[in-house]
Amino acid sequence: MTEPGKQPPVPRPGVSPELRLIEVAIWRELLRAPAHREHAWRHMVMASLDAGRVDARTLVLRECDDVARELVFYTDARSPKLDQLRTTPGAMLVAWSTDLGWQLRLHCHFEVATRGLGVASRWARIRCTPAAQDFLFPLPSGTAIPQPAEADVTPAPPPLEHHHFAVLTARVDEIDWLELGAPRHRRARFDASGASWIAP
Ligand SMILES: Cc1cc2nc3c(=O)[nH]c(=O)nc-3n(C[C@H](O)[C@H](O)[C@H](O)COP(=O)(O)O)c2cc1C
């Protein structure tokens, strides 16, 4: 999020005004998404590599920093995706919004944090909310269980320690934006070298 007093992202030279406006609009929507439950981009599919095999799952977008070009997600520290991202930090996020008619494909570099101030402060914020239950589950996700009931969490005061809470930070290196519209679709790529139109 652009904090008060901080400068918004610097427009890049050589980028056409139309593409610049689109890039600004993309980040504006990404900034809105975490706080608006109805925003379609609050849910993103993250695809990663698992020893050469593709793995993918839905994640809730929790935070956006348009200046650092970073997106933040919460997850269980025992999740297999942590090791996948430690081994191969390059992963993709995909999101579609029917309201906007926009698909985003984000090439990202992920960082995994299971301890430190960033983890502790976020856990302190959510530990008394229903979302905390996701990180207090007694078994790692993907563990075989005889029946769903076996996996019930015993309600208990959430611990101060964030035993299974982890934070994933995705630095967005490239945005592939697709607009489905009439009379034509539009698609553009935004990366460190600038922005360009590409065939849809
Ligand atoms: C709507 C929705 C939102 C989800 N949000 C998250 C999330 O924010 N973090 C997370 O770790 N898993 C989330 N999940 C569960 C993941 O999609 C996935 O099933 C789980 O993380 C296990 O995946 P893994 O094997 O890659 O660890 C969500 C699932 C759905 C359907």
PDB file of C-alpha atoms and ligand atoms in Angstrom:
ATOM      1  CA  MET A   1       0.000   0.000   0.000  1.00  0.00           C
ATOM      2  CA  THR A   2       1.274   3.479  -0.748  1.00  0.00           C
ATOM      3  CA  GLU A   3       1.759   4.976   2.719  1.00  0.00           C
ATOM      4  CA  PRO A   4       1.057   8.656   3.357  1.00  0.00           C
ATOM      5  CA  GLY A   5       4.131  10.658   2.424  1.00  0.00           C
ATOM      6  CA  LYS A   6       5.481   7.925   0.169  1.00  0.00           C
ATOM      7  CA  GLN A   7       5.781   8.542  -3.542  1.00  0.00           C
ATOM      8  CA  PRO A   8       3.558   6.531  -5.934  1.00  0.00           C
ATOM      9  CA  PRO A   9       5.332   4.313  -8.492  1.00  0.00           C
ATOM     10  CA  VAL A  10       7.488   6.391 -10.822  1.00  0.00           C
ATOM     11  CA  PRO A  11       6.156   6.398 -14.413  1.00  0.00           C
ATOM     12  CA  ARG A  12       8.709   4.755 -16.640  1.00  0.00           C
ATOM     13  CA  PRO A  13      10.136   6.657 -19.593  1.00  0.00           C
ATOM     14  CA  GLY A  14       9.334   5.342 -23.045  1.00  0.00           C
ATOM     15  CA  VAL A  15       6.009   3.853 -22.006  1.00  0.00           C
ATOM     16  CA  SER A  16       3.019   5.139 -23.955  1.00  0.00           C
ATOM     17  CA  PRO A  17       0.434   7.127 -21.963  1.00  0.00           C
ATOM     18  CA  GLU A  18      -2.239   4.495 -22.630  1.00  0.00           C
ATOM     19  CA  LEU A  19      -0.072   1.659 -21.334  1.00  0.00           C
ATOM     20  CA  ARG A  20       0.987   3.769 -18.379  1.00  0.00           C
ATOM     21  CA  LEU A  21      -2.669   4.359 -17.467  1.00  0.00           C
ATOM     22  CA  ILE A  22      -3.389   0.636 -17.708  1.00  0.00           C
ATOM     23  CA  GLU A  23      -0.453  -0.217 -15.443  1.00  0.00           C
ATOM     24  CA  VAL A  24      -1.598   2.346 -12.883  1.00  0.00           C
ATOM     25  CA  ALA A  25      -5.139   0.926 -13.059  1.00  0.00           C
ATOM     26  CA  ILE A  26      -3.826  -2.622 -12.527  1.00  0.00           C
ATOM     27  CA  TRP A  27      -1.996  -1.586  -9.351  1.00  0.00           C
ATOM     28  CA  ARG A  28      -4.997   0.432  -8.187  1.00  0.00           C
ATOM     29  CA  GLU A  29      -7.129  -2.724  -8.413  1.00  0.00           C
ATOM     30  CA  LEU A  30      -4.445  -4.826  -6.705  1.00  0.00           C
ATOM     31  CA  LEU A  31      -4.371  -2.274  -3.879  1.00  0.00           C
ATOM     32  CA  ARG A  32      -8.169  -2.478  -3.514  1.00  0.00           C
ATOM     33  CA  ALA A  33      -8.428  -6.263  -3.631  1.00  0.00           C
ATOM     34  CA  PRO A  34      -7.203  -7.291  -0.138  1.00  0.00           C
ATOM     35  CA  ALA A  35      -9.716  -5.075   1.663  1.00  0.00           C
ATOM     36  CA  HIS A  36     -12.709  -5.873  -0.553  1.00  0.00           C
ATOM     37  CA  ARG A  37     -14.052  -9.386  -0.101  1.00  0.00           C
ATOM     38  CA  GLU A  38     -16.048  -9.120  -3.335  1.00  0.00           C
ATOM     39  CA  HIS A  39     -13.018  -8.168  -5.430  1.00  0.00           C
ATOM     40  CA  ALA A  40     -12.233 -11.106  -7.701  1.00  0.00           C
ATOM     41  CA  TRP A  41      -8.485 -10.500  -7.449  1.00  0.00           C
ATOM     42  CA  ARG A  42      -8.627 -11.158  -3.697  1.00  0.00           C
ATOM     43  CA  HIS A  43      -8.347 -14.776  -4.779  1.00  0.00           C
ATOM     44  CA  MET A  44      -5.385 -15.708  -6.936  1.00  0.00           C
ATOM     45  CA  VAL A  45      -4.106 -19.001  -8.250  1.00  0.00           C
ATOM     46  CA  MET A  46      -0.433 -19.482  -7.521  1.00  0.00           C
ATOM     47  CA  ALA A  47       1.411 -22.007  -9.701  1.00  0.00           C
ATOM     48  CA  SER A  48       4.790 -23.296  -8.582  1.00  0.00           C
ATOM     49  CA  LEU A  49       7.195 -26.045  -9.512  1.00  0.00           C
ATOM     50  CA  ASP A  50       7.389 -29.202  -7.441  1.00  0.00           C
ATOM     51  CA  ALA A  51      10.493 -31.077  -8.585  1.00  0.00           C
ATOM     52  CA  GLY A  52       9.626 -30.496 -12.244  1.00  0.00           C
ATOM     53  CA  ARG A  53       5.882 -31.063 -11.786  1.00  0.00           C
ATOM     54  CA  VAL A  54       3.487 -28.112 -11.805  1.00  0.00           C
ATOM     55  CA  ASP A  55       1.469 -27.498  -8.644  1.00  0.00           C
ATOM     56  CA  ALA A  56      -1.197 -24.808  -8.204  1.00  0.00           C
ATOM     57  CA  ARG A  57      -3.611 -23.572  -5.568  1.00  0.00           C
ATOM     58  CA  THR A  58      -5.896 -20.657  -4.633  1.00  0.00           C
ATOM     59  CA  LEU A  59      -4.579 -18.073  -2.158  1.00  0.00           C
ATOM     60  CA  VAL A  60      -6.118 -15.004  -0.561  1.00  0.00           C
ATOM     61  CA  LEU A  61      -4.311 -11.778  -1.385  1.00  0.00           C
ATOM     62  CA  ARG A  62      -3.716 -10.119   2.004  1.00  0.00           C
ATOM     63  CA  GLU A  63      -1.612  -7.060   1.185  1.00  0.00           C
ATOM     64  CA  CYS A  64      -0.334  -5.099  -1.780  1.00  0.00           C
ATOM     65  CA  ASP A  65       2.563  -2.644  -1.935  1.00  0.00           C
ATOM     66  CA  ASP A  66       2.474  -0.883  -5.293  1.00  0.00           C
ATOM     67  CA  VAL A  67       5.769   0.926  -4.691  1.00  0.00           C
ATOM     68  CA  ALA A  68       7.751  -2.225  -3.928  1.00  0.00           C
ATOM     69  CA  ARG A  69       5.535  -4.116  -6.419  1.00  0.00           C
ATOM     70  CA  GLU A  70       4.910  -6.791  -3.806  1.00  0.00           C
ATOM     71  CA  LEU A  71       1.936  -8.944  -2.903  1.00  0.00           C
ATOM     72  CA  VAL A  72       1.602 -10.729   0.437  1.00  0.00           C
ATOM     73  CA  PHE A  73      -0.116 -14.039   1.201  1.00  0.00           C
ATOM     74  CA  TYR A  74      -0.530 -16.040   4.411  1.00  0.00           C
ATOM     75  CA  THR A  75      -0.078 -19.761   4.579  1.00  0.00           C
ATOM     76  CA  ASP A  76       0.664 -22.735   6.820  1.00  0.00           C
ATOM     77  CA  ALA A  77       4.361 -23.042   7.522  1.00  0.00           C
ATOM     78  CA  ARG A  78       4.127 -26.840   7.001  1.00  0.00           C
ATOM     79  CA  SER A  79       2.708 -26.495   3.478  1.00  0.00           C
ATOM     80  CA  PRO A  80       4.672 -28.214   0.714  1.00  0.00           C
ATOM     81  CA  LYS A  81       4.565 -24.983  -1.300  1.00  0.00           C
ATOM     82  CA  LEU A  82       7.136 -23.454   1.056  1.00  0.00           C
ATOM     83  CA  ASP A  83       9.812 -25.937   0.039  1.00  0.00           C
ATOM     84  CA  GLN A  84       8.741 -25.585  -3.589  1.00  0.00           C
ATOM     85  CA  LEU A  85       9.277 -21.816  -3.380  1.00  0.00           C
ATOM     86  CA  ARG A  86      12.550 -22.127  -1.477  1.00  0.00           C
ATOM     87  CA  THR A  87      13.853 -24.410  -4.237  1.00  0.00           C
ATOM     88  CA  THR A  88      12.324 -22.477  -7.136  1.00  0.00           C
ATOM     89  CA  PRO A  89      11.354 -18.931  -6.059  1.00  0.00           C
ATOM     90  CA  GLY A  90      10.038 -18.092  -9.521  1.00  0.00           C
ATOM     91  CA  ALA A  91       6.286 -18.791  -9.560  1.00  0.00           C
ATOM     92  CA  MET A  92       3.156 -17.394 -11.202  1.00  0.00           C
ATOM     93  CA  LEU A  93      -0.016 -15.813  -9.927  1.00  0.00           C
ATOM     94  CA  VAL A  94      -3.133 -15.816 -12.092  1.00  0.00           C
ATOM     95  CA  ALA A  95      -6.368 -13.944 -11.449  1.00  0.00           C
ATOM     96  CA  TRP A  96      -9.465 -13.102 -13.469  1.00  0.00           C
ATOM     97  CA  SER A  97     -12.067 -10.430 -12.790  1.00  0.00           C
ATOM     98  CA  THR A  98     -15.392 -10.627 -14.605  1.00  0.00           C
ATOM     99  CA  ASP A  99     -16.234  -7.086 -13.461  1.00  0.00           C
ATOM    100  CA  LEU A 100     -13.074  -5.673 -15.008  1.00  0.00           C
ATOM    101  CA  GLY A 101     -12.894  -8.170 -17.871  1.00  0.00           C
ATOM    102  CA  TRP A 102      -9.206  -8.448 -17.004  1.00  0.00           C
ATOM    103  CA  GLN A 103      -6.934 -11.436 -16.552  1.00  0.00           C
ATOM    104  CA  LEU A 104      -3.614 -10.995 -14.776  1.00  0.00           C
ATOM    105  CA  ARG A 105      -0.692 -13.371 -15.129  1.00  0.00           C
ATOM    106  CA  LEU A 106       2.051 -12.270 -12.785  1.00  0.00           C
ATOM    107  CA  HIS A 107       5.587 -13.637 -13.006  1.00  0.00           C
ATOM    108  CA  CYS A 108       6.879 -13.350  -9.473  1.00  0.00           C
ATOM    109  CA  HIS A 109       9.829 -14.025  -7.245  1.00  0.00           C
ATOM    110  CA  PHE A 110       8.627 -15.392  -3.892  1.00  0.00           C
ATOM    111  CA  GLU A 111      10.163 -15.039  -0.480  1.00  0.00           C
ATOM    112  CA  VAL A 112       9.105 -17.304   2.364  1.00  0.00           C
ATOM    113  CA  ALA A 113       9.121 -16.114   5.985  1.00  0.00           C
ATOM    114  CA  THR A 114       8.293 -18.296   8.980  1.00  0.00           C
ATOM    115  CA  ARG A 115       9.793 -16.068  11.669  1.00  0.00           C
ATOM    116  CA  GLY A 116      10.820 -12.482  12.230  1.00  0.00           C
ATOM    117  CA  LEU A 117       9.008  -9.228  12.814  1.00  0.00           C
ATOM    118  CA  GLY A 118       6.928  -9.388   9.635  1.00  0.00           C
ATOM    119  CA  VAL A 119       5.531 -12.780  10.639  1.00  0.00           C
ATOM    120  CA  ALA A 120       5.038 -11.964  14.327  1.00  0.00           C
ATOM    121  CA  SER A 121       3.273  -8.643  13.677  1.00  0.00           C
ATOM    122  CA  ARG A 122       0.882 -10.149  11.150  1.00  0.00           C
ATOM    123  CA  TRP A 123       0.133 -13.104  13.435  1.00  0.00           C
ATOM    124  CA  ALA A 124      -0.590 -10.667  16.277  1.00  0.00           C
ATOM    125  CA  ARG A 125      -3.136  -8.968  13.965  1.00  0.00           C
ATOM    126  CA  ILE A 126      -4.987 -12.123  12.917  1.00  0.00           C
ATOM    127  CA  ARG A 127      -4.583 -14.511  15.853  1.00  0.00           C
ATOM    128  CA  CYS A 128      -7.945 -13.541  17.361  1.00  0.00           C
ATOM    129  CA  THR A 129      -9.818 -13.669  14.045  1.00  0.00           C
ATOM    130  CA  PRO A 130     -11.463 -16.731  12.453  1.00  0.00           C
ATOM    131  CA  ALA A 131      -8.632 -16.767   9.873  1.00  0.00           C
ATOM    132  CA  ALA A 132      -6.236 -17.881  12.633  1.00  0.00           C
ATOM    133  CA  GLN A 133      -7.854 -21.334  12.650  1.00  0.00           C
ATOM    134  CA  ASP A 134      -6.225 -22.034   9.281  1.00  0.00           C
ATOM    135  CA  PHE A 135      -2.831 -21.912  10.977  1.00  0.00           C
ATOM    136  CA  LEU A 136      -3.717 -23.814  14.159  1.00  0.00           C
ATOM    137  CA  PHE A 137      -4.682 -27.009  12.411  1.00  0.00           C
ATOM    138  CA  PRO A 138      -3.078 -29.952  14.228  1.00  0.00           C
ATOM    139  CA  LEU A 139      -1.902 -31.722  11.082  1.00  0.00           C
ATOM    140  CA  PRO A 140       0.037 -30.445   8.062  1.00  0.00           C
ATOM    141  CA  SER A 141      -2.181 -29.974   5.007  1.00  0.00           C
ATOM    142  CA  GLY A 142      -2.086 -32.979   2.726  1.00  0.00           C
ATOM    143  CA  THR A 143      -1.755 -35.469   5.621  1.00  0.00           C
ATOM    144  CA  ALA A 144      -3.951 -38.547   5.096  1.00  0.00           C
ATOM    145  CA  ILE A 145      -6.788 -38.750   7.667  1.00  0.00           C
ATOM    146  CA  PRO A 146      -9.473 -41.451   8.070  1.00  0.00           C
ATOM    147  CA  GLN A 147     -12.398 -39.011   7.887  1.00  0.00           C
ATOM    148  CA  PRO A 148     -12.979 -35.242   7.882  1.00  0.00           C
ATOM    149  CA  ALA A 149     -14.188 -35.195  11.517  1.00  0.00           C
ATOM    150  CA  GLU A 150     -10.782 -36.413  12.691  1.00  0.00           C
ATOM    151  CA  ALA A 151      -9.309 -33.174  11.541  1.00  0.00           C
ATOM    152  CA  ASP A 152     -11.525 -30.892  13.637  1.00  0.00           C
ATOM    153  CA  VAL A 153      -9.641 -28.221  15.498  1.00  0.00           C
ATOM    154  CA  THR A 154     -10.313 -28.096  19.221  1.00  0.00           C
ATOM    155  CA  PRO A 155     -11.333 -24.496  19.950  1.00  0.00           C
ATOM    156  CA  ALA A 156      -8.686 -23.021  22.216  1.00  0.00           C
ATOM    157  CA  PRO A 157      -7.299 -19.559  22.855  1.00  0.00           C
ATOM    158  CA  PRO A 158      -5.004 -18.801  19.935  1.00  0.00           C
ATOM    159  CA  PRO A 159      -1.369 -19.021  21.045  1.00  0.00           C
ATOM    160  CA  LEU A 160       0.814 -15.954  20.960  1.00  0.00           C
ATOM    161  CA  GLU A 161       3.412 -17.976  19.131  1.00  0.00           C
ATOM    162  CA  HIS A 162       2.587 -18.361  15.456  1.00  0.00           C
ATOM    163  CA  HIS A 163       3.422 -22.069  15.297  1.00  0.00           C
ATOM    164  CA  HIS A 164       2.263 -22.738  11.762  1.00  0.00           C
ATOM    165  CA  PHE A 165       1.892 -19.250  10.359  1.00  0.00           C
ATOM    166  CA  ALA A 166       4.009 -18.207   7.381  1.00  0.00           C
ATOM    167  CA  VAL A 167       4.100 -15.199   5.100  1.00  0.00           C
ATOM    168  CA  LEU A 168       4.740 -15.377   1.373  1.00  0.00           C
ATOM    169  CA  THR A 169       5.887 -12.199  -0.352  1.00  0.00           C
ATOM    170  CA  ALA A 170       5.698 -12.122  -4.126  1.00  0.00           C
ATOM    171  CA  ARG A 171       7.752  -9.499  -5.948  1.00  0.00           C
ATOM    172  CA  VAL A 172       6.018  -8.923  -9.255  1.00  0.00           C
ATOM    173  CA  ASP A 173       8.641  -8.947 -12.026  1.00  0.00           C
ATOM    174  CA  GLU A 174       6.335  -9.093 -15.036  1.00  0.00           C
ATOM    175  CA  ILE A 175       2.643  -8.452 -15.601  1.00  0.00           C
ATOM    176  CA  ASP A 176       0.814 -10.049 -18.503  1.00  0.00           C
ATOM    177  CA  TRP A 177      -2.531  -8.213 -18.744  1.00  0.00           C
ATOM    178  CA  LEU A 178      -5.384  -9.390 -20.953  1.00  0.00           C
ATOM    179  CA  GLU A 179      -8.602  -7.482 -21.450  1.00  0.00           C
ATOM    180  CA  LEU A 180     -11.518  -9.360 -22.930  1.00  0.00           C
ATOM    181  CA  GLY A 181     -13.677  -6.810 -24.622  1.00  0.00           C
ATOM    182  CA  ALA A 182     -15.650  -5.873 -27.682  1.00  0.00           C
ATOM    183  CA  PRO A 183     -14.866  -5.129 -30.424  1.00  0.00           C
ATOM    184  CA  ARG A 184     -11.383  -6.424 -29.677  1.00  0.00           C
ATOM    185  CA  HIS A 185      -9.322  -7.930 -26.946  1.00  0.00           C
ATOM    186  CA  ARG A 186      -6.208  -6.149 -25.739  1.00  0.00           C
ATOM    187  CA  ARG A 187      -3.104  -7.583 -24.151  1.00  0.00           C
ATOM    188  CA  ALA A 188       0.042  -5.960 -22.817  1.00  0.00           C
ATOM    189  CA  ARG A 189       3.191  -6.896 -20.986  1.00  0.00           C
ATOM    190  CA  PHE A 190       4.771  -4.779 -18.250  1.00  0.00           C
ATOM    191  CA  ASP A 191       8.249  -5.582 -16.999  1.00  0.00           C
ATOM    192  CA  ALA A 192      11.490  -3.953 -15.912  1.00  0.00           C
ATOM    193  CA  SER A 193      12.268  -2.873 -19.462  1.00  0.00           C
ATOM    194  CA  GLY A 194       8.963  -1.047 -19.939  1.00  0.00           C
ATOM    195  CA  ALA A 195       5.610  -1.943 -21.436  1.00  0.00           C
ATOM    196  CA  SER A 196       4.440  -3.220 -24.802  1.00  0.00           C
ATOM    197  CA  TRP A 197       1.308  -4.347 -26.593  1.00  0.00           C
ATOM    198  CA  ILE A 198       1.203  -8.012 -27.512  1.00  0.00           C
ATOM    199  CA  ALA A 199      -1.216 -10.051 -29.587  1.00  0.00           C
ATOM    200  CA  PRO A 200      -4.051 -11.392 -27.430  1.00  0.00           C
TER     201      PRO A 200
HETATM  202  C1  LIG B   1     -11.067 -19.612  -1.786  1.00  0.00           C
HETATM  203  C2  LIG B   1      -9.822 -20.255  -1.233  1.00  0.00           C
HETATM  204  C3  LIG B   1      -8.892 -19.473  -0.572  1.00  0.00           C
HETATM  205  C4  LIG B   1      -7.736 -20.055  -0.049  1.00  0.00           C
HETATM  206  N1  LIG B   1      -6.815 -19.256   0.576  1.00  0.00           N
HETATM  207  C5  LIG B   1      -5.654 -19.802   1.014  1.00  0.00           C
HETATM  208  C6  LIG B   1      -4.633 -18.974   1.575  1.00  0.00           C
HETATM  209  O1  LIG B   1      -4.750 -17.750   1.688  1.00  0.00           O
HETATM  210  N2  LIG B   1      -3.483 -19.576   1.986  1.00  0.00           N
HETATM  211  C7  LIG B   1      -3.286 -20.920   1.860  1.00  0.00           C
HETATM  212  O2  LIG B   1      -2.222 -21.393   2.242  1.00  0.00           O
HETATM  213  N3  LIG B   1      -4.239 -21.724   1.331  1.00  0.00           N
HETATM  214  C8  LIG B   1      -5.408 -21.206   0.902  1.00  0.00           C
HETATM  215  N4  LIG B   1      -6.363 -21.995   0.341  1.00  0.00           N
HETATM  216  C9  LIG B   1      -6.134 -23.451   0.280  1.00  0.00           C
HETATM  217  C10 LIG B   1      -5.157 -23.733  -0.864  1.00  0.00           C
HETATM  218  O3  LIG B   1      -5.802 -23.517  -2.112  1.00  0.00           O
HETATM  219  C11 LIG B   1      -4.603 -25.157  -0.795  1.00  0.00           C
HETATM  220  O4  LIG B   1      -5.635 -26.097  -0.851  1.00  0.00           O
HETATM  221  C12 LIG B   1      -3.803 -25.363   0.487  1.00  0.00           C
HETATM  222  O5  LIG B   1      -2.989 -24.241   0.750  1.00  0.00           O
HETATM  223  C13 LIG B   1      -2.891 -26.590   0.353  1.00  0.00           C
HETATM  224  O6  LIG B   1      -2.064 -26.398  -0.763  1.00  0.00           O
HETATM  225  P1  LIG B   1      -0.521 -26.835  -0.798  1.00  0.00           P
HETATM  226  O7  LIG B   1      -0.550 -28.317  -0.950  1.00  0.00           O
HETATM  227  O8  LIG B   1       0.022 -26.124  -1.966  1.00  0.00           O
HETATM  228  O9  LIG B   1       0.091 -26.401   0.496  1.00  0.00           O
HETATM  229  C14 LIG B   1      -7.510 -21.446  -0.189  1.00  0.00           C
HETATM  230  C15 LIG B   1      -8.448 -22.208  -0.889  1.00  0.00           C
HETATM  231  C16 LIG B   1      -9.580 -21.629  -1.392  1.00  0.00           C
HETATM  232  C17 LIG B   1     -10.572 -22.493  -2.137  1.00  0.00           C
END
